[in-house]
Amino acid sequence: MKKITILGTGCPKCKTLLANAEQAAKSKGIEYEIEKVQEIADIVAYGVMSTPGLAVDGKVVSSGKLLSSKEIEKLI
Amino acid sequence: MFKIFAKLADWVTHDLLQIAPQTHLAEAVHFFIEDTAKIFFLLTTLMLLVGFFRSWISPEKVRHWLDGKPMLLAYFLAVTLGAITPFCSCSSIPLFIAFLGTGIPLGVTMAFLITSPMVNEVAAILFGEAIGWQFTLAYVGTGMVTGMVGGAIIDCLKIERWVEPFVFQINVPKDGIEERKLTLKHRLNHAWGETKDILQRVWLYVLIGVGVGAAIHGFVPQEWFIAHAGKDNLFAVPMAVIMAVPLYSNVTGVVPVAEVLISKGLPVGTTLAFIMSTVAISLPELVILRKVLKVQMLAFFVAYLALAFVIVGYVFNYVF
C-alpha cells in the first residue's frame, strides 16, 4: 500500500498533479491511497516551499513542479 | 534591432488603419502597437532564457544559502536572490514561514520579500532599452537598497511580536528534500512552463500599462507635466508616491508608462518613485501577507516603503 500525498493549496497545478498521480498509480496497478494537504502551515512542515509538492509514504519526492503521470510512475 | 517594431507600428497605423499621420490618435495607436509587440516579444524570450537558468535555483536552495550567514552578507544575499527570482506573491507565504521556521532572521526574510516583487530582470532590460541603462541601474539599485535597509531596520527594532505567533510554532525540517537530477529537457520544460505562467499573470497589466502610456503619449501635452510636476515642485515626489499607492501593476506593466512620463519631461526621480510605489505597495499583496503579519507590521511595511520612495525620488531628481 503506497501512500501518495499531494501538497498544494488548491491551485490549478495542484489539481492536475492529483489527477496525474491517480493515473500513474492506476496504470502501474498498485494499491494506493491519496491524501491532499492544503493548509500552508502543514505543507511547509513537509519542507516544501513551492507548490505543488508530492510525497510518497511521507517522504517528499518533488516540489514546485507539475509532474506528468509518466514521471510519477517512476517515483511511486 | 527593435526598429522592426516601429516599422510594424508604422504599417498598422498608416497603411492598415489609414489613420492620418501627425494626429493625436495616430501617435497613440502607433505607440500602443509598437510597445505591445516589443514588450511581449522581449517578455517571452527573456522569460524563456531566465526560466532556463533559474531551474538551478529553487526557494529551498535559496533558504539553504541564506542559512547561518553573517548578517550583512545575509541581507545582501537576500536582496540579490530576491532580485533574480520572481517568486510570485502566492509563494511568499510558504517562503516566509519556512525562512522564519528554520531560523533565518525576520529582517533578512523581509529584505527578500521587499525586493523580490520590485526588481525584475525583464523590467530591468525593458527600462534599459526604452529609457537608458542609467535608469536600469537606478531601478535595480533602489530595489536592492530599499530591501536591505528595510530588513536591517526590522532587525534593529526587534519587531518579531508583529508576526503572527503560529509562524514560529511550525516545525520546519531543515533538509527536507533531495533534489532530483534534472535533464536538459526538464529544464527547458520548466522554462516554458514558467514563461506561460508569467504571461498569463501579467498580460493584462502590460496591455493596461501600454494603453495608459499610449493615451498620455498621444493626448497629454508635455507642458502639462513640466508645469505641474517639474523639478521645482517639491510636492511632486510625495504626491506621485501617494497617488500610486492605490494603483497596482506588475512591474512589466509600468515600463511603458515610465517611458512616456520621462519622454514628457517628468523628472527621473519622480518617475522612479511613482513606479516603485505602484509595484511594491499593493492591496492584493497586503491581503496575502496579512495571514502571517499583524496589522502593525503591515502599517510599518507600507509607511517604510512610501518614505523610502519619497527619499529615492528626491535623491534622483537632485542627481540627474
GROMACS .gro file of C-alpha atoms in nm:
model
  396
    1MET     CA    1   0.000   0.000   0.000
    2LYS     CA    2   0.154   0.326  -0.118
    3LYS     CA    3   0.051   0.648   0.043
    4ILE     CA    4   0.063   0.935  -0.202
    5THR     CA    5   0.037   1.288  -0.065
    6ILE     CA    6  -0.037   1.592  -0.278
    7LEU     CA    7   0.088   1.913  -0.116
    8GLY     CA    8  -0.089   2.215  -0.259
    9THR     CA    9  -0.321   2.498  -0.166
   10GLY     CA   10  -0.575   2.417  -0.435
   11CYS     CA   11  -0.409   2.588  -0.728
   12PRO     CA   12  -0.489   2.456  -1.078
   13LYS     CA   13  -0.147   2.287  -1.097
   14CYS     CA   14  -0.214   2.104  -0.771
   15LYS     CA   15  -0.539   1.963  -0.910
   16THR     CA   16  -0.365   1.846  -1.226
   17LEU     CA   17  -0.092   1.684  -1.019
   18LEU     CA   18  -0.357   1.497  -0.821
   19ALA     CA   19  -0.514   1.366  -1.140
   20ASN     CA   20  -0.174   1.268  -1.282
   21ALA     CA   21  -0.082   1.085  -0.962
   22GLU     CA   22  -0.406   0.883  -0.968
   23GLN     CA   23  -0.349   0.793  -1.330
   24ALA     CA   24   0.010   0.688  -1.258
   25ALA     CA   25  -0.093   0.466  -0.967
   26LYS     CA   26  -0.374   0.306  -1.167
   27SER     CA   27  -0.164   0.235  -1.474
   28LYS     CA   28   0.104   0.084  -1.251
   29GLY     CA   29  -0.165  -0.128  -1.091
   30ILE     CA   30  -0.051  -0.077  -0.733
   31GLU     CA   31  -0.261  -0.041  -0.425
   32TYR     CA   32  -0.264   0.319  -0.320
   33GLU     CA   33  -0.423   0.584  -0.110
   34ILE     CA   34  -0.417   0.953  -0.196
   35GLU     CA   35  -0.439   1.235   0.051
   36LYS     CA   36  -0.439   1.609  -0.001
   37VAL     CA   37  -0.261   1.852   0.229
   38GLN     CA   38  -0.396   2.201   0.172
   39GLU     CA   39  -0.302   2.409   0.476
   40ILE     CA   40   0.007   2.618   0.404
   41ALA     CA   41   0.143   2.559   0.752
   42ASP     CA   42   0.119   2.181   0.705
   43ILE     CA   43   0.276   2.198   0.359
   44VAL     CA   44   0.572   2.394   0.490
   45ALA     CA   45   0.608   2.141   0.770
   46TYR     CA   46   0.698   1.891   0.498
   47GLY     CA   47   0.984   2.120   0.395
   48VAL     CA   48   0.807   2.220   0.074
   49MET     CA   49   0.815   2.588  -0.019
   50SER     CA   50   0.693   2.582  -0.374
   51THR     CA   51   0.370   2.406  -0.460
   52PRO     CA   52   0.263   2.163  -0.584
   53GLY     CA   53   0.463   1.909  -0.392
   54LEU     CA   54   0.442   1.532  -0.397
   55ALA     CA   55   0.526   1.293  -0.114
   56VAL     CA   56   0.531   0.915  -0.125
   57ASP     CA   57   0.494   0.730   0.206
   58GLY     CA   58   0.554   1.058   0.385
   59LYS     CA   59   0.878   1.139   0.202
   60VAL     CA   60   0.883   1.443  -0.028
   61VAL     CA   61   0.994   1.345  -0.378
   62SER     CA   62   0.915   1.662  -0.569
   63SER     CA   63   0.832   2.025  -0.505
   64GLY     CA   64   0.735   2.315  -0.726
   65LYS     CA   65   0.685   2.101  -1.031
   66LEU     CA   66   0.386   1.969  -1.215
   67LEU     CA   67   0.495   1.615  -1.292
   68SER     CA   68   0.342   1.410  -1.570
   69SER     CA   69   0.188   1.073  -1.485
   70LYS     CA   70   0.486   0.902  -1.656
   71GLU     CA   71   0.725   1.085  -1.425
   72ILE     CA   72   0.518   0.998  -1.121
   73GLU     CA   73   0.520   0.629  -1.214
   74LYS     CA   74   0.896   0.627  -1.164
   75LEU     CA   75   0.861   0.781  -0.819
   76ILE     CA   76   0.596   0.558  -0.666
   77MET     CA   77   1.734   4.568  -3.351
   78PHE     CA   78   1.399   4.693  -3.223
   79LYS     CA   79   1.333   4.908  -3.529
   80ILE     CA   80   1.122   4.625  -3.663
   81PHE     CA   81   0.852   4.701  -3.407
   82ALA     CA   82   0.843   5.068  -3.510
   83LYS     CA   83   0.808   4.957  -3.872
   84LEU     CA   84   0.528   4.719  -3.780
   85ALA     CA   85   0.352   5.001  -3.597
   86ASP     CA   86   0.402   5.235  -3.896
   87TRP     CA   87   0.245   4.982  -4.124
   88VAL     CA   88  -0.054   4.906  -3.899
   89THR     CA   89  -0.124   5.270  -3.812
   90HIS     CA   90  -0.084   5.429  -4.153
   91ASP     CA   91  -0.143   5.155  -4.409
   92LEU     CA   92  -0.379   4.916  -4.241
   93LEU     CA   93  -0.589   5.151  -4.026
   94GLN     CA   94  -0.537   5.454  -4.251
   95ILE     CA   95  -0.507   5.698  -3.961
   96ALA     CA   96  -0.384   6.038  -4.072
   97PRO     CA   97  -0.024   6.089  -3.957
   98GLN     CA   98   0.075   6.362  -3.709
   99THR     CA   99  -0.257   6.340  -3.523
  100HIS     CA  100  -0.303   6.260  -3.155
  101LEU     CA  101  -0.479   5.940  -3.244
  102ALA     CA  102  -0.204   5.824  -3.479
  103GLU     CA  103   0.061   5.889  -3.213
  104ALA     CA  104  -0.133   5.695  -2.952
  105VAL     CA  105  -0.213   5.399  -3.179
  106HIS     CA  106   0.144   5.385  -3.306
  107PHE     CA  107   0.279   5.379  -2.952
  108PHE     CA  108   0.031   5.113  -2.844
  109ILE     CA  109   0.119   4.876  -3.127
  110GLU     CA  110   0.493   4.926  -3.110
  111ASP     CA  111   0.512   4.882  -2.735
  112THR     CA  112   0.272   4.591  -2.713
  113ALA     CA  113   0.463   4.397  -2.978
  114LYS     CA  114   0.801   4.488  -2.832
  115ILE     CA  115   0.715   4.412  -2.470
  116PHE     CA  116   0.551   4.078  -2.542
  117PHE     CA  117   0.839   3.975  -2.766
  118LEU     CA  118   1.100   4.067  -2.506
  119LEU     CA  119   0.897   3.929  -2.220
  120THR     CA  120   0.862   3.590  -2.387
  121THR     CA  121   1.224   3.549  -2.499
  122LEU     CA  122   1.371   3.679  -2.177
  123MET     CA  123   1.142   3.469  -1.959
  124LEU     CA  124   1.240   3.157  -2.151
  125LEU     CA  125   1.606   3.236  -2.102
  126VAL     CA  126   1.571   3.336  -1.739
  127GLY     CA  127   1.342   3.041  -1.664
  128PHE     CA  128   1.601   2.804  -1.807
  129PHE     CA  129   1.880   2.935  -1.587
  130ARG     CA  130   1.653   2.961  -1.292
  131SER     CA  131   1.582   2.590  -1.297
  132TRP     CA  132   1.904   2.571  -1.092
  133ILE     CA  133   1.756   2.791  -0.816
  134SER     CA  134   1.466   2.672  -0.603
  135PRO     CA  135   1.328   2.851  -0.297
  136GLU     CA  136   1.455   2.557  -0.090
  137LYS     CA  137   1.809   2.627  -0.215
  138VAL     CA  138   1.773   3.000  -0.152
  139ARG     CA  139   1.682   2.921   0.207
  140HIS     CA  140   1.983   2.696   0.238
  141TRP     CA  141   2.220   2.963   0.102
  142LEU     CA  142   2.089   3.222   0.347
  143ASP     CA  143   2.120   2.994   0.647
  144GLY     CA  144   2.383   3.091   0.902
  145LYS     CA  145   2.546   3.371   0.700
  146PRO     CA  146   2.677   3.681   0.884
  147MET     CA  147   2.404   3.947   0.894
  148LEU     CA  148   2.543   4.196   0.643
  149LEU     CA  149   2.618   3.926   0.389
  150ALA     CA  150   2.277   3.772   0.453
  151TYR     CA  151   2.095   4.100   0.372
  152PHE     CA  152   2.294   4.141   0.055
  153LEU     CA  153   2.239   3.781  -0.049
  154ALA     CA  154   1.869   3.802   0.035
  155VAL     CA  155   1.805   4.103  -0.188
  156THR     CA  156   2.024   3.967  -0.468
  157LEU     CA  157   1.830   3.644  -0.469
  158GLY     CA  158   1.510   3.846  -0.437
  159ALA     CA  159   1.606   4.044  -0.745
  160ILE     CA  160   1.676   3.744  -0.965
  161THR     CA  161   1.388   3.525  -0.852
  162PRO     CA  162   1.032   3.611  -0.945
  163PHE     CA  163   0.858   3.407  -0.676
  164CYS     CA  164   0.504   3.524  -0.712
  165SER     CA  165   0.306   3.653  -0.419
  166CYS     CA  166   0.135   3.313  -0.400
  167SER     CA  167   0.460   3.155  -0.283
  168SER     CA  168   0.558   3.436  -0.049
  169ILE     CA  169   0.369   3.286   0.246
  170PRO     CA  170   0.527   2.937   0.236
  171LEU     CA  171   0.862   3.107   0.186
  172PHE     CA  172   0.805   3.337   0.479
  173ILE     CA  173   0.705   3.057   0.714
  174ALA     CA  174   0.987   2.829   0.603
  175PHE     CA  175   1.253   3.101   0.635
  176LEU     CA  176   1.146   3.203   0.985
  177GLY     CA  177   1.078   2.847   1.092
  178THR     CA  178   1.435   2.747   1.013
  179GLY     CA  179   1.592   3.037   1.195
  180ILE     CA  180   1.652   3.291   0.917
  181PRO     CA  181   1.616   3.633   1.088
  182LEU     CA  182   1.295   3.830   1.028
  183GLY     CA  183   1.485   4.124   0.874
  184VAL     CA  184   1.661   3.902   0.621
  185THR     CA  185   1.330   3.740   0.529
  186MET     CA  186   1.162   4.079   0.489
  187ALA     CA  187   1.455   4.210   0.282
  188PHE     CA  188   1.393   3.923   0.044
  189LEU     CA  189   1.017   3.984   0.038
  190ILE     CA  190   1.056   4.359  -0.022
  191THR     CA  191   1.298   4.329  -0.312
  192SER     CA  192   1.153   4.024  -0.483
  193PRO     CA  193   0.843   4.185  -0.641
  194MET     CA  194   1.020   4.516  -0.702
  195VAL     CA  195   1.318   4.409  -0.907
  196ASN     CA  196   1.263   4.200  -1.213
  197GLU     CA  197   1.523   4.124  -1.475
  198VAL     CA  198   1.284   4.158  -1.768
  199ALA     CA  199   1.175   4.502  -1.649
  200ALA     CA  200   1.541   4.598  -1.599
  201ILE     CA  201   1.617   4.519  -1.963
  202LEU     CA  202   1.300   4.687  -2.089
  203PHE     CA  203   1.388   5.003  -1.894
  204GLY     CA  204   1.740   4.997  -2.035
  205GLU     CA  205   1.614   4.963  -2.387
  206ALA     CA  206   1.330   5.218  -2.355
  207ILE     CA  207   1.481   5.481  -2.127
  208GLY     CA  208   1.853   5.418  -2.079
  209TRP     CA  209   2.081   5.191  -1.883
  210GLN     CA  210   2.138   5.452  -1.613
  211PHE     CA  211   1.772   5.422  -1.535
  212THR     CA  212   1.806   5.044  -1.513
  213LEU     CA  213   2.090   5.087  -1.267
  214ALA     CA  214   1.888   5.334  -1.060
  215TYR     CA  215   1.592   5.097  -1.063
  216VAL     CA  216   1.783   4.783  -0.958
  217GLY     CA  217   1.987   4.976  -0.701
  218THR     CA  218   1.677   5.130  -0.546
  219GLY     CA  219   1.505   4.792  -0.517
  220MET     CA  220   1.804   4.629  -0.353
  221VAL     CA  221   1.893   4.911  -0.113
  222THR     CA  222   1.530   4.954  -0.006
  223GLY     CA  223   1.518   4.583   0.080
  224MET     CA  224   1.848   4.579   0.270
  225VAL     CA  225   1.778   4.893   0.474
  226GLY     CA  226   1.422   4.778   0.547
  227GLY     CA  227   1.550   4.441   0.666
  228ALA     CA  228   1.817   4.599   0.885
  229ILE     CA  229   1.564   4.835   1.046
  230ILE     CA  230   1.327   4.549   1.119
  231ASP     CA  231   1.606   4.352   1.287
  232CYS     CA  232   1.718   4.656   1.489
  233LEU     CA  233   1.366   4.722   1.613
  234LYS     CA  234   1.318   4.355   1.706
  235ILE     CA  235   0.955   4.353   1.598
  236GLU     CA  236   0.905   3.977   1.585
  237ARG     CA  237   0.597   4.034   1.803
  238TRP     CA  238   0.427   4.181   1.494
  239VAL     CA  239   0.440   3.847   1.323
  240GLU     CA  240   0.152   3.607   1.380
  241PRO     CA  241   0.279   3.373   1.654
  242PHE     CA  242   0.174   3.050   1.477
  243VAL     CA  243   0.454   3.107   1.225
  244PHE     CA  244   0.718   3.033   1.488
  245GLN     CA  245   0.540   2.721   1.609
  246ILE     CA  246   0.562   2.526   1.286
  247ASN     CA  247   0.831   2.267   1.287
  248VAL     CA  248   1.005   2.305   0.952
  249PRO     CA  249   1.255   2.035   0.856
  250LYS     CA  250   1.586   2.188   0.755
  251ASP     CA  251   1.695   1.941   0.493
  252GLY     CA  252   1.362   1.817   0.369
  253ILE     CA  253   1.405   1.738   0.006
  254GLU     CA  254   1.654   1.554  -0.205
  255GLU     CA  255   1.681   1.727  -0.540
  256ARG     CA  256   1.623   1.506  -0.838
  257LYS     CA  257   1.875   1.526  -1.118
  258LEU     CA  258   1.725   1.743  -1.390
  259THR     CA  259   1.787   1.673  -1.753
  260LEU     CA  260   1.812   1.943  -2.017
  261LYS     CA  261   1.462   1.855  -2.126
  262HIS     CA  262   1.329   1.912  -1.773
  263ARG     CA  263   1.495   2.249  -1.760
  264LEU     CA  264   1.353   2.355  -2.096
  265ASN     CA  265   1.009   2.237  -1.989
  266HIS     CA  266   1.048   2.429  -1.665
  267ALA     CA  267   1.140   2.743  -1.861
  268TRP     CA  268   0.842   2.703  -2.091
  269GLY     CA  269   0.603   2.636  -1.802
  270GLU     CA  270   0.726   2.937  -1.608
  271THR     CA  271   0.701   3.162  -1.914
  272LYS     CA  272   0.343   3.056  -1.975
  273ASP     CA  273   0.259   3.113  -1.609
  274ILE     CA  274   0.405   3.460  -1.606
  275LEU     CA  275   0.247   3.562  -1.936
  276GLN     CA  276  -0.091   3.451  -1.803
  277ARG     CA  277  -0.035   3.655  -1.490
  278VAL     CA  278   0.093   3.977  -1.647
  279TRP     CA  279  -0.058   4.016  -1.995
  280LEU     CA  280  -0.344   4.230  -1.872
  281TYR     CA  281  -0.110   4.460  -1.676
  282VAL     CA  282   0.106   4.502  -1.983
  283LEU     CA  283  -0.191   4.591  -2.205
  284ILE     CA  284  -0.328   4.837  -1.949
  285GLY     CA  285   0.021   4.984  -1.900
  286VAL     CA  286   0.074   5.028  -2.272
  287GLY     CA  287  -0.279   5.169  -2.308
  288VAL     CA  288  -0.221   5.429  -2.037
  289GLY     CA  289   0.120   5.506  -2.185
  290ALA     CA  290  -0.030   5.545  -2.533
  291ALA     CA  291  -0.303   5.779  -2.407
  292ILE     CA  292  -0.052   6.003  -2.228
  293HIS     CA  293   0.186   5.987  -2.523
  294GLY     CA  294  -0.081   6.093  -2.772
  295PHE     CA  295  -0.301   6.329  -2.577
  296VAL     CA  296  -0.131   6.489  -2.276
  297PRO     CA  297   0.087   6.783  -2.378
  298GLN     CA  298   0.442   6.796  -2.247
  299GLU     CA  299   0.387   7.140  -2.093
  300TRP     CA  300   0.134   6.993  -1.854
  301PHE     CA  301   0.390   6.773  -1.680
  302ILE     CA  302   0.654   7.041  -1.671
  303ALA     CA  303   0.409   7.294  -1.529
  304HIS     CA  304   0.258   7.060  -1.268
  305ALA     CA  305   0.526   6.810  -1.178
  306GLY     CA  306   0.859   6.963  -1.271
  307LYS     CA  307   1.166   6.960  -1.050
  308ASP     CA  308   1.073   7.291  -0.885
  309ASN     CA  309   0.757   7.145  -0.744
  310LEU     CA  310   0.866   6.992  -0.414
  311PHE     CA  311   0.532   6.824  -0.362
  312ALA     CA  312   0.554   6.631  -0.687
  313VAL     CA  313   0.750   6.337  -0.541
  314PRO     CA  314   0.531   6.268  -0.236
  315MET     CA  315   0.222   6.323  -0.450
  316ALA     CA  316   0.349   6.067  -0.703
  317VAL     CA  317   0.407   5.811  -0.428
  318ILE     CA  318   0.066   5.870  -0.266
  319MET     CA  319  -0.116   5.859  -0.600
  320ALA     CA  320   0.048   5.526  -0.678
  321VAL     CA  321  -0.047   5.353  -0.351
  322PRO     CA  322  -0.399   5.253  -0.462
  323LEU     CA  323  -0.270   5.171  -0.810
  324TYR     CA  324  -0.125   4.831  -0.863
  325SER     CA  325   0.055   4.683  -1.156
  326ASN     CA  326   0.310   4.420  -1.227
  327VAL     CA  327   0.646   4.583  -1.289
  328THR     CA  328   0.647   4.490  -1.660
  329GLY     CA  329   0.320   4.682  -1.696
  330VAL     CA  330   0.470   5.008  -1.566
  331VAL     CA  331   0.758   5.013  -1.815
  332PRO     CA  332   0.560   5.181  -2.096
  333VAL     CA  333   0.412   5.432  -1.852
  334ALA     CA  334   0.755   5.522  -1.717
  335GLU     CA  335   0.892   5.553  -2.070
  336VAL     CA  336   0.624   5.805  -2.163
  337LEU     CA  337   0.642   6.002  -1.838
  338ILE     CA  338   1.015   6.053  -1.882
  339SER     CA  339   0.982   6.146  -2.250
  340LYS     CA  340   0.722   6.404  -2.147
  341GLY     CA  341   0.971   6.565  -1.914
  342LEU     CA  342   0.875   6.419  -1.577
  343PRO     CA  343   1.197   6.411  -1.371
  344VAL     CA  344   1.368   6.072  -1.331
  345GLY     CA  345   1.335   6.059  -0.952
  346THR     CA  346   0.964   6.144  -0.957
  347THR     CA  347   0.903   5.876  -1.220
  348LEU     CA  348   1.104   5.617  -1.027
  349ALA     CA  349   0.917   5.699  -0.705
  350PHE     CA  350   0.585   5.665  -0.886
  351ILE     CA  351   0.658   5.328  -1.046
  352MET     CA  352   0.820   5.178  -0.737
  353SER     CA  353   0.518   5.274  -0.531
  354THR     CA  354   0.284   5.125  -0.792
  355VAL     CA  355   0.473   4.797  -0.797
  356ALA     CA  356   0.571   4.745  -0.435
  357ILE     CA  357   0.270   4.872  -0.241
  358SER     CA  358  -0.031   4.673  -0.343
  359LEU     CA  359  -0.354   4.576  -0.172
  360PRO     CA  360  -0.361   4.214  -0.302
  361GLU     CA  361  -0.010   4.158  -0.168
  362LEU     CA  362  -0.102   4.309   0.169
  363VAL     CA  363  -0.407   4.085   0.195
  364ILE     CA  364  -0.186   3.781   0.138
  365LEU     CA  365   0.076   3.898   0.387
  366ARG     CA  366  -0.194   3.961   0.650
  367LYS     CA  367  -0.205   3.582   0.702
  368VAL     CA  368   0.136   3.593   0.865
  369LEU     CA  369   0.187   3.957   0.965
  370LYS     CA  370  -0.009   4.160   1.217
  371VAL     CA  371  -0.169   4.489   1.112
  372GLN     CA  372   0.106   4.688   1.288
  373MET     CA  373   0.369   4.519   1.073
  374LEU     CA  374   0.173   4.586   0.754
  375ALA     CA  375   0.137   4.953   0.851
  376PHE     CA  376   0.509   4.970   0.920
  377PHE     CA  377   0.579   4.799   0.587
  378VAL     CA  378   0.369   5.048   0.386
  379ALA     CA  379   0.497   5.352   0.576
  380TYR     CA  380   0.857   5.243   0.534
  381LEU     CA  381   0.823   5.181   0.159
  382ALA     CA  382   0.640   5.510   0.099
  383LEU     CA  383   0.906   5.703   0.290
  384ALA     CA  384   1.185   5.520   0.110
  385PHE     CA  385   1.039   5.602  -0.231
  386VAL     CA  386   0.998   5.970  -0.144
  387ILE     CA  387   1.365   5.985  -0.044
  388VAL     CA  388   1.467   5.796  -0.360
  389GLY     CA  389   1.263   6.040  -0.569
  390TYR     CA  390   1.432   6.348  -0.420
  391VAL     CA  391   1.780   6.197  -0.443
  392PHE     CA  392   1.747   6.103  -0.809
  393ASN     CA  393   1.587   6.435  -0.903
  394TYR     CA  394   1.883   6.606  -0.741
  395VAL     CA  395   2.146   6.380  -0.904
  396PHE     CA  396   2.011   6.371  -1.260
   0.00000   0.00000   0.00000
